[in-house]
PDB file of C-alpha atoms in Angstrom:
ATOM      1  CA  UNK A   1      -5.217 -28.199  13.948  1.00 43.00           C
ATOM      2  CA  UNK A   2      -3.970 -25.392  11.029  1.00 45.00           C
ATOM      3  CA  UNK A   3      -6.643 -26.456   8.826  1.00 39.00           C
ATOM      4  CA  UNK A   4      -9.158 -26.553  11.759  1.00 36.00           C
ATOM      5  CA  UNK A   5      -8.107 -23.022  12.568  1.00 46.00           C
ATOM      6  CA  UNK A   6      -8.400 -21.606   9.153  1.00 45.00           C
ATOM      7  CA  UNK A   7     -12.431 -23.674   8.853  1.00 40.00           C
ATOM      8  CA  UNK A   8     -13.213 -21.692  11.680  1.00 39.00           C
ATOM      9  CA  UNK A   9     -12.285 -18.163  10.461  1.00 40.00           C
ATOM     10  CA  UNK A  10     -13.908 -18.840   7.128  1.00 40.00           C
ATOM     11  CA  UNK A  11     -17.304 -20.019   8.851  1.00 36.00           C
ATOM     12  CA  UNK A  12     -17.492 -18.003  12.070  1.00 37.00           C
ATOM     13  CA  UNK A  13     -19.230 -14.800  11.863  1.00 31.00           C
ATOM     14  CA  UNK A  14     -17.291 -13.685  14.910  1.00 37.00           C
ATOM     15  CA  UNK A  15     -17.714 -11.047  17.101  1.00 39.00           C
ATOM     16  CA  UNK A  16     -14.950  -8.458  17.597  1.00 50.00           C
ATOM     17  CA  UNK A  17     -14.440  -9.811  21.524  1.00 48.00           C
ATOM     18  CA  UNK A  18     -15.245  -8.437  24.801  1.00 48.00           C
ATOM     19  CA  UNK A  19     -13.613  -4.835  26.114  1.00 52.00           C
ATOM     20  CA  UNK A  20     -11.091  -4.737  28.811  1.00 53.00           C
ATOM     21  CA  UNK A  21      -8.054  -6.613  28.052  1.00 55.00           C
ATOM     22  CA  UNK A  22      -4.646  -4.915  29.410  1.00 69.00           C
ATOM     23  CA  UNK A  23      -1.304  -4.210  27.916  1.00 81.00           C
ATOM     24  CA  UNK A  24      -0.679  -6.163  24.855  1.00 88.00           C
ATOM     25  CA  UNK A  25       2.310  -5.924  22.514  1.00 94.00           C
ATOM     26  CA  UNK A  26       1.241  -4.672  19.151  1.00 96.00           C
ATOM     27  CA  UNK A  27       4.407  -6.137  17.708  1.00 97.00           C
ATOM     28  CA  UNK A  28       3.425  -9.510  18.357  1.00 97.00           C
ATOM     29  CA  UNK A  29      -0.233  -8.718  17.201  1.00 98.00           C
ATOM     30  CA  UNK A  30       0.957  -7.223  13.885  1.00 98.00           C
ATOM     31  CA  UNK A  31       2.970 -10.326  13.333  1.00 98.00           C
ATOM     32  CA  UNK A  32       0.175 -12.930  14.531  1.00 98.00           C
ATOM     33  CA  UNK A  33      -2.569 -11.163  12.165  1.00 98.00           C
ATOM     34  CA  UNK A  34       0.417 -11.460   9.288  1.00 98.00           C
ATOM     35  CA  UNK A  35       1.017 -14.979   9.791  1.00 98.00           C
ATOM     36  CA  UNK A  36      -3.048 -15.828   9.970  1.00 98.00           C
ATOM     37  CA  UNK A  37      -3.428 -13.681   6.623  1.00 98.00           C
ATOM     38  CA  UNK A  38      -0.699 -15.986   4.896  1.00 98.00           C
ATOM     39  CA  UNK A  39      -1.998 -19.247   6.504  1.00 97.00           C
ATOM     40  CA  UNK A  40      -5.758 -18.404   5.060  1.00 97.00           C
ATOM     41  CA  UNK A  41      -4.060 -17.241   1.553  1.00 97.00           C
ATOM     42  CA  UNK A  42      -1.794 -20.416   1.831  1.00 97.00           C
ATOM     43  CA  UNK A  43      -4.717 -22.897   2.045  1.00 95.00           C
ATOM     44  CA  UNK A  44      -6.805 -21.803  -1.004  1.00 95.00           C
ATOM     45  CA  UNK A  45      -3.143 -22.087  -3.105  1.00 97.00           C
ATOM     46  CA  UNK A  46      -2.303 -17.764  -2.937  1.00 97.00           C
ATOM     47  CA  UNK A  47       1.168 -17.090  -2.503  1.00 96.00           C
ATOM     48  CA  UNK A  48       1.920 -15.416   0.746  1.00 97.00           C
ATOM     49  CA  UNK A  49       2.639 -11.613   1.242  1.00 98.00           C
ATOM     50  CA  UNK A  50       5.889 -10.052   2.295  1.00 98.00           C
ATOM     51  CA  UNK A  51       5.789  -7.545   4.532  1.00 98.00           C
ATOM     52  CA  UNK A  52       6.883  -3.782   3.527  1.00 98.00           C
ATOM     53  CA  UNK A  53       8.554  -1.409   5.978  1.00 98.00           C
ATOM     54  CA  UNK A  54       6.552   1.454   4.453  1.00 98.00           C
ATOM     55  CA  UNK A  55       3.153  -0.443   4.178  1.00 98.00           C
ATOM     56  CA  UNK A  56       3.566  -1.102   8.179  1.00 98.00           C
ATOM     57  CA  UNK A  57       4.638   2.637   8.400  1.00 98.00           C
ATOM     58  CA  UNK A  58       1.416   3.499   6.519  1.00 98.00           C
ATOM     59  CA  UNK A  59      -0.843   0.882   8.504  1.00 98.00           C
ATOM     60  CA  UNK A  60       0.311   1.672  11.690  1.00 98.00           C
ATOM     61  CA  UNK A  61      -0.141   5.524  11.012  1.00 98.00           C
ATOM     62  CA  UNK A  62      -3.442   4.644   9.959  1.00 98.00           C
ATOM     63  CA  UNK A  63      -4.232   2.788  13.385  1.00 98.00           C
ATOM     64  CA  UNK A  64      -2.661   5.760  15.324  1.00 97.00           C
ATOM     65  CA  UNK A  65      -4.995   8.345  13.524  1.00 97.00           C
ATOM     66  CA  UNK A  66      -8.090   6.512  14.201  1.00 97.00           C
ATOM     67  CA  UNK A  67      -7.464   6.042  17.727  1.00 96.00           C
ATOM     68  CA  UNK A  68      -6.859   9.722  17.596  1.00 96.00           C
ATOM     69  CA  UNK A  69      -9.691  11.135  15.813  1.00 95.00           C
ATOM     70  CA  UNK A  70     -12.113   8.270  17.068  1.00 93.00           C
ATOM     71  CA  UNK A  71     -12.991   6.695  14.096  1.00 94.00           C
ATOM     72  CA  UNK A  72     -13.070   3.398  12.214  1.00 95.00           C
ATOM     73  CA  UNK A  73     -12.882   3.466   8.734  1.00 96.00           C
ATOM     74  CA  UNK A  74     -10.678   3.799   5.464  1.00 95.00           C
ATOM     75  CA  UNK A  75     -11.105   7.265   4.848  1.00 94.00           C
ATOM     76  CA  UNK A  76      -9.528   9.466   7.215  1.00 92.00           C
ATOM     77  CA  UNK A  77     -10.310  12.988   8.692  1.00 88.00           C
ATOM     78  CA  UNK A  78      -8.710  14.615   6.302  1.00 89.00           C
ATOM     79  CA  UNK A  79     -11.144  13.029   3.314  1.00 92.00           C
ATOM     80  CA  UNK A  80      -7.917  10.675   2.054  1.00 95.00           C
ATOM     81  CA  UNK A  81      -8.423   7.066   1.411  1.00 96.00           C
ATOM     82  CA  UNK A  82      -5.857   4.702   1.464  1.00 96.00           C
ATOM     83  CA  UNK A  83      -4.857   4.963  -2.244  1.00 95.00           C
ATOM     84  CA  UNK A  84      -4.655   8.748  -1.476  1.00 94.00           C
ATOM     85  CA  UNK A  85      -2.709   8.580   1.404  1.00 95.00           C
ATOM     86  CA  UNK A  86       0.090   6.098  -0.356  1.00 96.00           C
ATOM     87  CA  UNK A  87       0.426   8.139  -3.430  1.00 93.00           C
ATOM     88  CA  UNK A  88       1.087  11.130  -1.085  1.00 93.00           C
ATOM     89  CA  UNK A  89       2.729  10.100   1.892  1.00 94.00           C
ATOM     90  CA  UNK A  90       4.502   7.134   0.464  1.00 95.00           C
ATOM     91  CA  UNK A  91       5.506   8.011  -3.445  1.00 94.00           C
ATOM     92  CA  UNK A  92       8.637   5.914  -3.387  1.00 95.00           C
ATOM     93  CA  UNK A  93       6.360   3.103  -4.111  1.00 96.00           C
ATOM     94  CA  UNK A  94       4.509   2.477  -7.132  1.00 95.00           C
ATOM     95  CA  UNK A  95       1.478   0.333  -7.125  1.00 94.00           C
ATOM     96  CA  UNK A  96      -2.273   0.460  -5.767  1.00 94.00           C
ATOM     97  CA  UNK A  97      -3.328  -0.539  -2.439  1.00 96.00           C
ATOM     98  CA  UNK A  98      -6.289  -1.626  -0.577  1.00 96.00           C
ATOM     99  CA  UNK A  99      -7.211  -2.025   3.197  1.00 97.00           C
ATOM    100  CA  UNK A 100      -8.839  -3.788   5.946  1.00 97.00           C
ATOM    101  CA  UNK A 101      -9.649  -1.810   9.268  1.00 97.00           C
ATOM    102  CA  UNK A 102     -10.788  -3.286  12.522  1.00 96.00           C
ATOM    103  CA  UNK A 103     -11.274  -2.781  16.383  1.00 97.00           C
ATOM    104  CA  UNK A 104     -10.927  -5.635  18.212  1.00 96.00           C
ATOM    105  CA  UNK A 105     -10.890  -7.009  21.737  1.00 94.00           C
ATOM    106  CA  UNK A 106      -8.700  -9.820  23.558  1.00 93.00           C
ATOM    107  CA  UNK A 107      -6.471 -10.607  26.654  1.00 89.00           C
ATOM    108  CA  UNK A 108      -4.183 -12.394  24.627  1.00 94.00           C
ATOM    109  CA  UNK A 109      -1.696 -11.766  21.079  1.00 95.00           C
ATOM    110  CA  UNK A 110      -3.549 -15.013  19.534  1.00 96.00           C
ATOM    111  CA  UNK A 111      -7.080 -13.871  20.992  1.00 95.00           C
ATOM    112  CA  UNK A 112      -6.477 -10.177  19.484  1.00 96.00           C
ATOM    113  CA  UNK A 113      -5.558 -11.537  16.093  1.00 97.00           C
ATOM    114  CA  UNK A 114      -8.499 -14.510  15.697  1.00 97.00           C
ATOM    115  CA  UNK A 115     -10.919 -12.133  16.508  1.00 96.00           C
ATOM    116  CA  UNK A 116      -9.392  -9.325  13.657  1.00 97.00           C
ATOM    117  CA  UNK A 117      -9.044 -12.080  11.381  1.00 97.00           C
ATOM    118  CA  UNK A 118     -12.882 -13.425  11.813  1.00 96.00           C
ATOM    119  CA  UNK A 119     -14.168  -9.744  11.417  1.00 95.00           C
ATOM    120  CA  UNK A 120     -12.645  -9.615   7.933  1.00 96.00           C
ATOM    121  CA  UNK A 121     -13.520 -13.100   6.512  1.00 95.00           C
ATOM    122  CA  UNK A 122     -17.068 -13.126   8.007  1.00 93.00           C
ATOM    123  CA  UNK A 123     -18.104 -10.940   4.753  1.00 88.00           C
ATOM    124  CA  UNK A 124     -17.457 -11.602   1.021  1.00 91.00           C
ATOM    125  CA  UNK A 125     -16.635  -7.855   0.518  1.00 87.00           C
ATOM    126  CA  UNK A 126     -13.982  -7.961   3.278  1.00 89.00           C
ATOM    127  CA  UNK A 127     -12.624 -11.381   2.336  1.00 94.00           C
ATOM    128  CA  UNK A 128     -12.142 -10.838  -1.038  1.00 95.00           C
ATOM    129  CA  UNK A 129      -9.208  -8.446  -0.044  1.00 96.00           C
ATOM    130  CA  UNK A 130      -7.591 -10.983   1.865  1.00 97.00           C
ATOM    131  CA  UNK A 131      -7.650 -13.560  -0.919  1.00 97.00           C
ATOM    132  CA  UNK A 132      -6.676 -11.237  -3.875  1.00 97.00           C
ATOM    133  CA  UNK A 133      -4.238 -12.960  -6.161  1.00 96.00           C
ATOM    134  CA  UNK A 134      -3.143  -9.828  -7.302  1.00 94.00           C
ATOM    135  CA  UNK A 135      -1.299  -8.612  -3.693  1.00 97.00           C
ATOM    136  CA  UNK A 136       2.211  -9.153  -2.911  1.00 97.00           C
ATOM    137  CA  UNK A 137       3.350  -7.018  -0.068  1.00 98.00           C
ATOM    138  CA  UNK A 138       1.479  -6.045   3.175  1.00 98.00           C
ATOM    139  CA  UNK A 139       1.649  -3.881   5.945  1.00 98.00           C
ATOM    140  CA  UNK A 140      -0.062  -4.254   9.270  1.00 98.00           C
ATOM    141  CA  UNK A 141      -0.119  -1.570  12.063  1.00 98.00           C
ATOM    142  CA  UNK A 142      -1.955  -2.297  15.299  1.00 98.00           C
ATOM    143  CA  UNK A 143      -1.975   0.466  18.189  1.00 98.00           C
ATOM    144  CA  UNK A 144      -3.790  -0.091  21.459  1.00 96.00           C
ATOM    145  CA  UNK A 145      -6.285   2.200  22.961  1.00 94.00           C
ATOM    146  CA  UNK A 146      -8.013   2.108  26.558  1.00 86.00           C
ATOM    147  CA  UNK A 147      -9.995  -1.047  25.745  1.00 88.00           C
ATOM    148  CA  UNK A 148      -8.870  -2.357  22.809  1.00 94.00           C
ATOM    149  CA  UNK A 149      -6.777  -2.336  19.766  1.00 97.00           C
ATOM    150  CA  UNK A 150      -7.073  -0.473  16.376  1.00 98.00           C
ATOM    151  CA  UNK A 151      -5.863  -2.862  13.756  1.00 98.00           C
ATOM    152  CA  UNK A 152      -4.841  -1.912   9.867  1.00 98.00           C
ATOM    153  CA  UNK A 153      -3.841  -3.822   6.970  1.00 98.00           C
ATOM    154  CA  UNK A 154      -2.617  -2.271   4.062  1.00 98.00           C
ATOM    155  CA  UNK A 155      -2.491  -4.712   1.186  1.00 98.00           C
ATOM    156  CA  UNK A 156      -0.185  -3.803  -2.014  1.00 97.00           C
ATOM    157  CA  UNK A 157       0.088  -4.679  -5.510  1.00 95.00           C
ATOM    158  CA  UNK A 158       3.016  -3.198  -6.241  1.00 95.00           C
ATOM    159  CA  UNK A 159       5.351  -2.798  -8.719  1.00 94.00           C
ATOM    160  CA  UNK A 160       8.562  -0.865  -7.926  1.00 96.00           C
ATOM    161  CA  UNK A 161      10.149   1.357  -4.870  1.00 97.00           C
ATOM    162  CA  UNK A 162      12.126   4.213  -5.607  1.00 97.00           C
ATOM    163  CA  UNK A 163      15.888   3.567  -3.958  1.00 96.00           C
ATOM    164  CA  UNK A 164      17.284   6.822  -4.944  1.00 96.00           C
ATOM    165  CA  UNK A 165      16.721   9.906  -3.159  1.00 95.00           C
ATOM    166  CA  UNK A 166      13.537  11.612  -3.833  1.00 93.00           C
ATOM    167  CA  UNK A 167      13.590  14.883  -6.085  1.00 93.00           C
ATOM    168  CA  UNK A 168      12.333  17.758  -4.654  1.00 94.00           C
ATOM    169  CA  UNK A 169       9.098  19.197  -4.733  1.00 93.00           C
ATOM    170  CA  UNK A 170       9.585  21.684  -7.167  1.00 96.00           C
ATOM    171  CA  UNK A 171      12.484  21.990 -10.102  1.00 95.00           C
ATOM    172  CA  UNK A 172      13.543  24.155 -12.722  1.00 94.00           C
ATOM    173  CA  UNK A 173      12.564  23.898 -16.385  1.00 91.00           C
ATOM    174  CA  UNK A 174      14.751  21.806 -18.381  1.00 92.00           C
ATOM    175  CA  UNK A 175      16.304  19.943 -15.850  1.00 94.00           C
ATOM    176  CA  UNK A 176      16.571  16.032 -15.917  1.00 94.00           C
ATOM    177  CA  UNK A 177      15.311  13.481 -13.106  1.00 94.00           C
ATOM    178  CA  UNK A 178      16.947  10.387 -12.966  1.00 95.00           C
ATOM    179  CA  UNK A 179      15.251   8.050 -10.687  1.00 95.00           C
ATOM    180  CA  UNK A 180      16.359   4.336  -9.897  1.00 97.00           C
ATOM    181  CA  UNK A 181      13.769   1.842  -8.749  1.00 97.00           C
ATOM    182  CA  UNK A 182      13.679  -1.780  -7.368  1.00 97.00           C
ATOM    183  CA  UNK A 183      11.512  -4.055  -9.065  1.00 96.00           C
ATOM    184  CA  UNK A 184       8.487  -5.711  -7.393  1.00 96.00           C
ATOM    185  CA  UNK A 185       6.205  -6.621  -9.304  1.00 92.00           C
ATOM    186  CA  UNK A 186       5.078  -9.893 -10.397  1.00 86.00           C
ATOM    187  CA  UNK A 187       4.529  -9.348 -14.509  1.00 87.00           C
ATOM    188  CA  UNK A 188       8.124 -10.290 -16.731  1.00 89.00           C
ATOM    189  CA  UNK A 189      10.215  -7.321 -17.243  1.00 87.00           C
ATOM    190  CA  UNK A 190       9.110  -7.373 -21.121  1.00 87.00           C
ATOM    191  CA  UNK A 191       5.788  -7.023 -20.127  1.00 88.00           C
ATOM    192  CA  UNK A 192       6.270  -3.730 -18.291  1.00 89.00           C
ATOM    193  CA  UNK A 193       5.622  -0.250 -19.799  1.00 90.00           C
ATOM    194  CA  UNK A 194       6.488   3.268 -18.930  1.00 92.00           C
ATOM    195  CA  UNK A 195       4.745   6.466 -20.104  1.00 90.00           C
ATOM    196  CA  UNK A 196       5.620  10.007 -19.004  1.00 87.00           C
ATOM    197  CA  UNK A 197       3.153  12.476 -17.894  1.00 87.00           C
ATOM    198  CA  UNK A 198       3.348  16.444 -18.858  1.00 86.00           C
ATOM    199  CA  UNK A 199       1.420  19.364 -19.055  1.00 81.00           C
ATOM    200  CA  UNK A 200       1.079  21.213 -22.172  1.00 68.00           C
ATOM    201  CA  UNK A 201       3.044  24.351 -22.262  1.00 60.00           C
ATOM    202  CA  UNK A 202       0.109  26.442 -23.070  1.00 57.00           C
ATOM    203  CA  UNK A 203      -2.570  24.518 -20.986  1.00 52.00           C
ATOM    204  CA  UNK A 204      -5.317  26.437 -19.039  1.00 54.00           C
ATOM    205  CA  UNK A 205      -4.973  24.274 -16.162  1.00 54.00           C
ATOM    206  CA  UNK A 206      -1.458  23.675 -15.035  1.00 52.00           C
ATOM    207  CA  UNK A 207      -2.340  20.259 -13.042  1.00 50.00           C
ATOM    208  CA  UNK A 208      -3.759  18.887 -16.166  1.00 53.00           C
ATOM    209  CA  UNK A 209      -1.831  16.404 -17.531  1.00 54.00           C
ATOM    210  CA  UNK A 210      -1.982  16.455 -21.322  1.00 67.00           C
ATOM    211  CA  UNK A 211       0.949  15.155 -22.788  1.00 82.00           C
ATOM    212  CA  UNK A 212       2.274  11.184 -23.325  1.00 85.00           C
ATOM    213  CA  UNK A 213       5.415   9.737 -23.936  1.00 87.00           C
ATOM    214  CA  UNK A 214       6.749   6.189 -24.086  1.00 91.00           C
ATOM    215  CA  UNK A 215       9.808   5.746 -21.767  1.00 91.00           C
ATOM    216  CA  UNK A 216      12.199   2.687 -22.053  1.00 91.00           C
ATOM    217  CA  UNK A 217      13.187   1.768 -18.400  1.00 92.00           C
ATOM    218  CA  UNK A 218      16.793   0.749 -18.510  1.00 95.00           C
ATOM    219  CA  UNK A 219      17.151  -2.776 -16.390  1.00 96.00           C
ATOM    220  CA  UNK A 220      20.198  -4.095 -14.419  1.00 94.00           C
ATOM    221  CA  UNK A 221      19.846  -6.791 -12.025  1.00 91.00           C
ATOM    222  CA  UNK A 222      16.213  -6.248 -10.357  1.00 93.00           C
ATOM    223  CA  UNK A 223      16.051  -2.334 -10.587  1.00 96.00           C
ATOM    224  CA  UNK A 224      15.829  -0.025 -13.538  1.00 96.00           C
ATOM    225  CA  UNK A 225      16.610   3.504 -14.144  1.00 96.00           C
ATOM    226  CA  UNK A 226      14.184   6.163 -15.410  1.00 93.00           C
ATOM    227  CA  UNK A 227      15.170   9.244 -17.161  1.00 93.00           C
ATOM    228  CA  UNK A 228      12.789  12.285 -16.676  1.00 91.00           C
ATOM    229  CA  UNK A 229      13.425  15.573 -18.920  1.00 91.00           C
ATOM    230  CA  UNK A 230      11.432  18.039 -17.704  1.00 91.00           C
ATOM    231  CA  UNK A 231      11.480  20.162 -20.697  1.00 88.00           C
ATOM    232  CA  UNK A 232       7.733  20.577 -21.602  1.00 85.00           C
ATOM    233  CA  UNK A 233       6.922  23.834 -20.021  1.00 83.00           C
ATOM    234  CA  UNK A 234       5.815  24.236 -16.455  1.00 86.00           C
ATOM    235  CA  UNK A 235       3.230  22.088 -14.531  1.00 87.00           C
ATOM    236  CA  UNK A 236       3.374  18.613 -13.046  1.00 87.00           C
ATOM    237  CA  UNK A 237       5.231  16.007 -14.197  1.00 90.00           C
ATOM    238  CA  UNK A 238       4.682  12.329 -13.394  1.00 89.00           C
ATOM    239  CA  UNK A 239       5.109   8.702 -14.942  1.00 87.00           C
ATOM    240  CA  UNK A 240       2.864   5.506 -15.326  1.00 88.00           C
ATOM    241  CA  UNK A 241       4.279   1.915 -14.902  1.00 90.00           C
ATOM    242  CA  UNK A 242       3.253  -1.523 -15.411  1.00 88.00           C
ATOM    243  CA  UNK A 243       1.715  -3.998 -17.489  1.00 85.00           C
ATOM    244  CA  UNK A 244      -0.339  -2.592 -20.183  1.00 75.00           C
ATOM    245  CA  UNK A 245      -3.686  -3.655 -18.453  1.00 71.00           C
ATOM    246  CA  UNK A 246      -2.410  -2.662 -14.939  1.00 77.00           C
ATOM    247  CA  UNK A 247      -0.823   0.779 -15.172  1.00 83.00           C
ATOM    248  CA  UNK A 248      -0.100   2.104 -11.805  1.00 86.00           C
ATOM    249  CA  UNK A 249       0.524   6.121 -10.682  1.00 73.00           C
ATOM    250  CA  UNK A 250       4.287   6.661 -10.887  1.00 73.00           C
ATOM    251  CA  UNK A 251       4.525   8.046  -7.151  1.00 80.00           C
ATOM    252  CA  UNK A 252       6.842  11.001  -7.628  1.00 89.00           C
ATOM    253  CA  UNK A 253       5.188  13.870  -8.821  1.00 91.00           C
ATOM    254  CA  UNK A 254       7.323  17.345  -9.058  1.00 93.00           C
ATOM    255  CA  UNK A 255       6.219  20.763 -10.407  1.00 93.00           C
ATOM    256  CA  UNK A 256       8.514  22.245 -13.030  1.00 92.00           C
ATOM    257  CA  UNK A 257       8.704  25.879 -12.743  1.00 91.00           C
ATOM    258  CA  UNK A 258      10.240  28.600 -15.224  1.00 84.00           C
TER     259      UNK A 258
END
């Protein structure tokens, strides 16, 4: 039965269903979509994706935003795409994201989840996201409208999550920041590199990263510590982390002022 369901997903061109369902439990819809995504991945030999609460929040926010502003797409009314929303709203996460969205109809949780999956798997471009081996985490957000449900799935290729308090947006020149992260990546630790990005003191554009310095993460158990010395002049400071062929933005960015 499981195999038959997966084959139906992959072969069906799948309409989104018919309007007019009553109240649905959106938490159950989210869980059902997540389980179906992992079923499809398992059938193709890929590991299951773990839900991350921050990606769940990001997905729910986007579904709510689509409902409020009456659109269906990845670029929101502010002109921000999924990666920009992740970097701005959830800088605690280091990594890349991709997204699937849909507006589906159905009278039951299973029908809604099936219609969403059929929609995403019917087209090669959308299906490629579901079956991408680079992803290791997922967030699912469902929000009900009058005659359907907005569903957003945010896939993450995540390297690390900040567990210490986020630093302030603005710090004084010469200040030292100590950040502790939980490692989420799939690459061995000895392949992980980190680089400090800082502005040249006399740069014409204060937001232009022109200085790069290699950092050495201090590892302990499943965590690492990064120390940033904000002593290169005013401007924006950040860092990159990841294996050399897949560096990702550090998420946390601070502005150094005199």
